[in-house]
mmCIF file of the C-alpha atoms, coordinates in Angstrom:
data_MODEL
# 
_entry.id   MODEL 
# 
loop_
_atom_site.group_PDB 
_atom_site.id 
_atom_site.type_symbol 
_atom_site.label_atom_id 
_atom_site.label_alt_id 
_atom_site.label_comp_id 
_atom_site.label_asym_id 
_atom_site.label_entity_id 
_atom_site.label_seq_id 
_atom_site.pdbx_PDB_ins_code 
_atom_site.Cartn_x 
_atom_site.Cartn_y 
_atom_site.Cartn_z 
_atom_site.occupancy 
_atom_site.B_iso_or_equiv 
_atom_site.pdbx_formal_charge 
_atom_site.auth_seq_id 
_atom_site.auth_comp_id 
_atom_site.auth_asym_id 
_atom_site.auth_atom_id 
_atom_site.pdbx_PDB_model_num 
ATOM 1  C CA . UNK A 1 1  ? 52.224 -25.523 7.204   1.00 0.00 ? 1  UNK A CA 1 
ATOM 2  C CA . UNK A 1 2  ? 51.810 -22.186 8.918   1.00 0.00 ? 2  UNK A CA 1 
ATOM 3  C CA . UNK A 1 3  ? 52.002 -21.576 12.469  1.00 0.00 ? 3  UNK A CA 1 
ATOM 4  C CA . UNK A 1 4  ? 49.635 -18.555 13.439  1.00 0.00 ? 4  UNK A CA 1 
ATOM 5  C CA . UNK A 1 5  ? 51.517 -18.045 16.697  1.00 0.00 ? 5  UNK A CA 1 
ATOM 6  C CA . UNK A 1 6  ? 52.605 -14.214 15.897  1.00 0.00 ? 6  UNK A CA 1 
ATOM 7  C CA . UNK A 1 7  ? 48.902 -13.567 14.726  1.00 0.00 ? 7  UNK A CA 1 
ATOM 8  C CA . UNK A 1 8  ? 47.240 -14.954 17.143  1.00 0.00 ? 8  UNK A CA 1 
ATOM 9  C CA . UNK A 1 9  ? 49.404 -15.199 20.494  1.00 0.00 ? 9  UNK A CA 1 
ATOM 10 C CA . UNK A 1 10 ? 48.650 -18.386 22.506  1.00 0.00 ? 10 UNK A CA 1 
ATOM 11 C CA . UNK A 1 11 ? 46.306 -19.664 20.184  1.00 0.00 ? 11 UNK A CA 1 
ATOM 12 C CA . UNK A 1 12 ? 48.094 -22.788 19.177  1.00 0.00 ? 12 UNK A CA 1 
ATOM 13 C CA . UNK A 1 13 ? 46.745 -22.707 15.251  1.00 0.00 ? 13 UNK A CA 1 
ATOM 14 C CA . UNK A 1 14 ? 48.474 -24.848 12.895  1.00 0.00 ? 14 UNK A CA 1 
ATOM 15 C CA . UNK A 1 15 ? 47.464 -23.940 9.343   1.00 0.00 ? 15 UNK A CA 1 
ATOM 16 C CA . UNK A 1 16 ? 48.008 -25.933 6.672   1.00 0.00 ? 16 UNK A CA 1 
ATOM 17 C CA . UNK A 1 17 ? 47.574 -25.256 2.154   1.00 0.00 ? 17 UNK A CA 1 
ATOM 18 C CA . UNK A 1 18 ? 47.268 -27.810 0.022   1.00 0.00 ? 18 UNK A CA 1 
ATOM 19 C CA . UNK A 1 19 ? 46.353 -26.774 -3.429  1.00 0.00 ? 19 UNK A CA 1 
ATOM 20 C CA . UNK A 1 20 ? 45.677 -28.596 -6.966  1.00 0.00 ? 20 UNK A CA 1 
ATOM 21 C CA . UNK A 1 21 ? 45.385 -32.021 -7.316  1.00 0.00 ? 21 UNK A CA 1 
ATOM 22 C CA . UNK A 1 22 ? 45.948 -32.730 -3.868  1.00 0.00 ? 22 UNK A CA 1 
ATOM 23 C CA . UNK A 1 23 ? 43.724 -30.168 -2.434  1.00 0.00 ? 23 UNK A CA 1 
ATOM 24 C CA . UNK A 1 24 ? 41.151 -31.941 -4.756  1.00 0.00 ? 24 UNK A CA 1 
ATOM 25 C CA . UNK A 1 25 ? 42.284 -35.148 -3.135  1.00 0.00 ? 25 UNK A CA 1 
ATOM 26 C CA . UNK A 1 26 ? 42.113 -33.904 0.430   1.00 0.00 ? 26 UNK A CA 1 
ATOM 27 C CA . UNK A 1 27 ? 38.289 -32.585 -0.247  1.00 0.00 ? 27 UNK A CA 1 
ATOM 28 C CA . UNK A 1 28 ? 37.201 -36.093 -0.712  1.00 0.00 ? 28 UNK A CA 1 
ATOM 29 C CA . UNK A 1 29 ? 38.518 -37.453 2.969   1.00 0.00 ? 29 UNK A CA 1 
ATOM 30 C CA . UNK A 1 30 ? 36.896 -37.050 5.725   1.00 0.00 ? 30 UNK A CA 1 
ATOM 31 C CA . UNK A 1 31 ? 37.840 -35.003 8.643   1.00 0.00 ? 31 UNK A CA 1 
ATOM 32 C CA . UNK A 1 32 ? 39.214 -38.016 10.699  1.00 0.00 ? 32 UNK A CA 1 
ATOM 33 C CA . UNK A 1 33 ? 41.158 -39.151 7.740   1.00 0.00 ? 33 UNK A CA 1 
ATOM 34 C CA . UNK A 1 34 ? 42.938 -35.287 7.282   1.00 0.00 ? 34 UNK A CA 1 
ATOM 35 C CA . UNK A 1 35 ? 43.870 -34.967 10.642  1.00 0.00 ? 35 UNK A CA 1 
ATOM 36 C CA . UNK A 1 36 ? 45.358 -38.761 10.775  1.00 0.00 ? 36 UNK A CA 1 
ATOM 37 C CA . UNK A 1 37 ? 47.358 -37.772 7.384   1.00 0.00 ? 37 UNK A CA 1 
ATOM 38 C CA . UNK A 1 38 ? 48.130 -34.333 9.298   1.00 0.00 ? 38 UNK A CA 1 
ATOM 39 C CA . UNK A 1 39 ? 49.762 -36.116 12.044  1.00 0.00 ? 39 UNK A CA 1 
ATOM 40 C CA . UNK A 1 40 ? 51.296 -38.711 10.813  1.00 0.00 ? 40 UNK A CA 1 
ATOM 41 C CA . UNK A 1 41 ? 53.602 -36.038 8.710   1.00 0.00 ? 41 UNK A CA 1 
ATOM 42 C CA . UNK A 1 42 ? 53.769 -33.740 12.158  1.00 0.00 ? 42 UNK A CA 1 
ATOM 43 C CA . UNK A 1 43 ? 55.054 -37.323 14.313  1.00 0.00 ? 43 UNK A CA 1 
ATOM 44 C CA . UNK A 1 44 ? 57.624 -37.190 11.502  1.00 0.00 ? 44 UNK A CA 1 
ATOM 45 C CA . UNK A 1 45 ? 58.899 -33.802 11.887  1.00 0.00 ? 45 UNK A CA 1 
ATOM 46 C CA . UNK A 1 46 ? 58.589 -33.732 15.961  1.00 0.00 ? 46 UNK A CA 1 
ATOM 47 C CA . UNK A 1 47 ? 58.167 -37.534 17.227  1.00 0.00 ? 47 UNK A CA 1 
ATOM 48 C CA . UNK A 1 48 ? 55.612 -39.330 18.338  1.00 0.00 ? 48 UNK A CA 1 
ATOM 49 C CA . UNK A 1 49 ? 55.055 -37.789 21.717  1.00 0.00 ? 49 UNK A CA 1 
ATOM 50 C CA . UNK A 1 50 ? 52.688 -34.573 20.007  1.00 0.00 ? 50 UNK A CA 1 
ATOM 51 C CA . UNK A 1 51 ? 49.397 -33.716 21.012  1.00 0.00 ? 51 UNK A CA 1 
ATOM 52 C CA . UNK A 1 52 ? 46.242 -34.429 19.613  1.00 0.00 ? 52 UNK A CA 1 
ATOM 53 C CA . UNK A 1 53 ? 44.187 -31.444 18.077  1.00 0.00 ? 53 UNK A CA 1 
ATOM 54 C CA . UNK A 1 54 ? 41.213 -29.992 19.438  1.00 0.00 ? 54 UNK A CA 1 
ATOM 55 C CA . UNK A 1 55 ? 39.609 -29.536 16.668  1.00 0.00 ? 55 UNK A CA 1 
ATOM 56 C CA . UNK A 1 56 ? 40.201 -29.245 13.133  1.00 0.00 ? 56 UNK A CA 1 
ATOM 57 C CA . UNK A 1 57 ? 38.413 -27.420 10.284  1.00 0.00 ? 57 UNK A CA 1 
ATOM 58 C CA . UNK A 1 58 ? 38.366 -28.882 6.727   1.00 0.00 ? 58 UNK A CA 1 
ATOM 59 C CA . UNK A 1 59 ? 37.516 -26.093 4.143   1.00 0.00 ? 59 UNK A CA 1 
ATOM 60 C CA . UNK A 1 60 ? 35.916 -27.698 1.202   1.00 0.00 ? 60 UNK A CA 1 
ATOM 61 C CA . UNK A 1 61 ? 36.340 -25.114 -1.380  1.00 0.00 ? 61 UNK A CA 1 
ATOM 62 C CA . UNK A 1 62 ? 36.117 -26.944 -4.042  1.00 0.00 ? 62 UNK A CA 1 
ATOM 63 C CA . UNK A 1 63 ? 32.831 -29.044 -3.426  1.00 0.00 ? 63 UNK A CA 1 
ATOM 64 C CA . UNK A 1 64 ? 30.823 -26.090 -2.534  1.00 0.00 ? 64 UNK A CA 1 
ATOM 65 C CA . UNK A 1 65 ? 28.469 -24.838 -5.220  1.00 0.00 ? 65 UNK A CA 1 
ATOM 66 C CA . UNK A 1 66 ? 29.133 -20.714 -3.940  1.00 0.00 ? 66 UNK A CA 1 
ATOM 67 C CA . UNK A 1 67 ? 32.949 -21.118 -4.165  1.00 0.00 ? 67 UNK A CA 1 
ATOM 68 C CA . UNK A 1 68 ? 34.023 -23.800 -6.807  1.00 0.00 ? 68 UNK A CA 1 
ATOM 69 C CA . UNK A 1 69 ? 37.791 -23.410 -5.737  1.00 0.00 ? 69 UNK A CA 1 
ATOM 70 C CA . UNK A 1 70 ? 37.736 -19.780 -5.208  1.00 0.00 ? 70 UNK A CA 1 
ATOM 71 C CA . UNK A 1 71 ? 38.901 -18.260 -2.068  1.00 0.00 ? 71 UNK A CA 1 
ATOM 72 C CA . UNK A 1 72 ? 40.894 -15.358 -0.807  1.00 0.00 ? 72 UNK A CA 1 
ATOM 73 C CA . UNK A 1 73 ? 42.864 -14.183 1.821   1.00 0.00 ? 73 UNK A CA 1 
ATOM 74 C CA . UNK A 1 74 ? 43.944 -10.789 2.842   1.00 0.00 ? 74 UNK A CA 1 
ATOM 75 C CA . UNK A 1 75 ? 47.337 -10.374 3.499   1.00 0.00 ? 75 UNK A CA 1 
ATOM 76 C CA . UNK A 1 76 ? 48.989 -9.341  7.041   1.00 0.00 ? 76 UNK A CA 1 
ATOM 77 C CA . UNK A 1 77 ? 48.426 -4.959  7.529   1.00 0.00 ? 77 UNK A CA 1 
ATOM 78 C CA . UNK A 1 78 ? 45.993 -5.080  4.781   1.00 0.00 ? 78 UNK A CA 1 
ATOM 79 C CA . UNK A 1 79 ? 43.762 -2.427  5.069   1.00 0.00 ? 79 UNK A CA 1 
ATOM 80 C CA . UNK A 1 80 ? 39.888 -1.465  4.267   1.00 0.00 ? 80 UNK A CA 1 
ATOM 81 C CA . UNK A 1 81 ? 41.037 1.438   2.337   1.00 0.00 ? 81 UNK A CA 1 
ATOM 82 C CA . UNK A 1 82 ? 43.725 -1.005  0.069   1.00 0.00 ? 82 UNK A CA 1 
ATOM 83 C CA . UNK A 1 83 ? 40.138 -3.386  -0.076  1.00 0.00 ? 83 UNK A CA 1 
ATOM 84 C CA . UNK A 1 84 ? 38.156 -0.006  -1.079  1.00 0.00 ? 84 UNK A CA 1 
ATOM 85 C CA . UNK A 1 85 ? 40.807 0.968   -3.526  1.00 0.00 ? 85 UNK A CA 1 
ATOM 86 C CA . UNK A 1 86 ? 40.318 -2.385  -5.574  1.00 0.00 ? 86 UNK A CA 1 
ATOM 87 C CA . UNK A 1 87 ? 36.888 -1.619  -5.929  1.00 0.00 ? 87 UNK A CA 1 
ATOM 88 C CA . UNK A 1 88 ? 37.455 1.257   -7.935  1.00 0.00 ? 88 UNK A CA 1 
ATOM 89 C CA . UNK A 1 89 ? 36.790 1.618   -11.802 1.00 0.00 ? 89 UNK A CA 1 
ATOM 90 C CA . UNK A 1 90 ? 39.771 1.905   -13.723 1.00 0.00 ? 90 UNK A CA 1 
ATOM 91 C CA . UNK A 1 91 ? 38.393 4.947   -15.372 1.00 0.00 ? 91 UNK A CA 1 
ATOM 92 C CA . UNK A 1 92 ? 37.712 6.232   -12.517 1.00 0.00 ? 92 UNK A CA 1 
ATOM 93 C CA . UNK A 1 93 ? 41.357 5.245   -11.028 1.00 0.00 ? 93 UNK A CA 1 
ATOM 94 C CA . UNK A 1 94 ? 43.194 6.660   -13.840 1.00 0.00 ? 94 UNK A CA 1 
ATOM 95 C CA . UNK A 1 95 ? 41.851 10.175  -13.690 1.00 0.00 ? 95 UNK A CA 1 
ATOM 96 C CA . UNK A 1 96 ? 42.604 10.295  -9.902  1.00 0.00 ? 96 UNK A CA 1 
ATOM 97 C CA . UNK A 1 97 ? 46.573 9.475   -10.586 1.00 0.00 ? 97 UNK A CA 1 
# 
């Protein structure tokens, strides 16, 4: 789990990865059952007396036809230019450096 306080000040996101098998697993639920599983491991860690979510957002990666898995994420300070740069041929790269 990843809290996205220092990204996103105030905004109360809790973000959570599951990958593999279980991520494969976790596709096949449905929303209500992800956030019961969700919160039944957060009551653990903190107690019963948590709030509810707001909302919650179940990225199905795997079950849609465009992605099949795939997804990425750029990292914290990661630029347009560092984006730009991996764009580059490698011919093209190697005569530059």
């Amino acid at each position: 789990m990843q809290h996205l306080e220092n990204e996103y000040p105030g905004s109360n996101i809790l973000f959570v990865t599951v990958t593999a098998e279980e991520s494969r697993r976790v596709e096949q639920l449905s929303d209500q059952e992800v956030e019961a599983e969700v919160m039944a491991v957060l009551k653990t860690l903190f107690g019963n007396n948590i709030p509810k979510p707001e909302d919650i957002l179940v990225p199905r990666w795997g079950l849609n036809r465009f992605y099949k898995g795939s997804y990425s994420n750029w990292p914290d300070k990661y630029t347009y230019n560092r984006h730009d740069q991996l764009g580059v041929s490698l011919k093209l790269a190697n005569s530059i450096s």
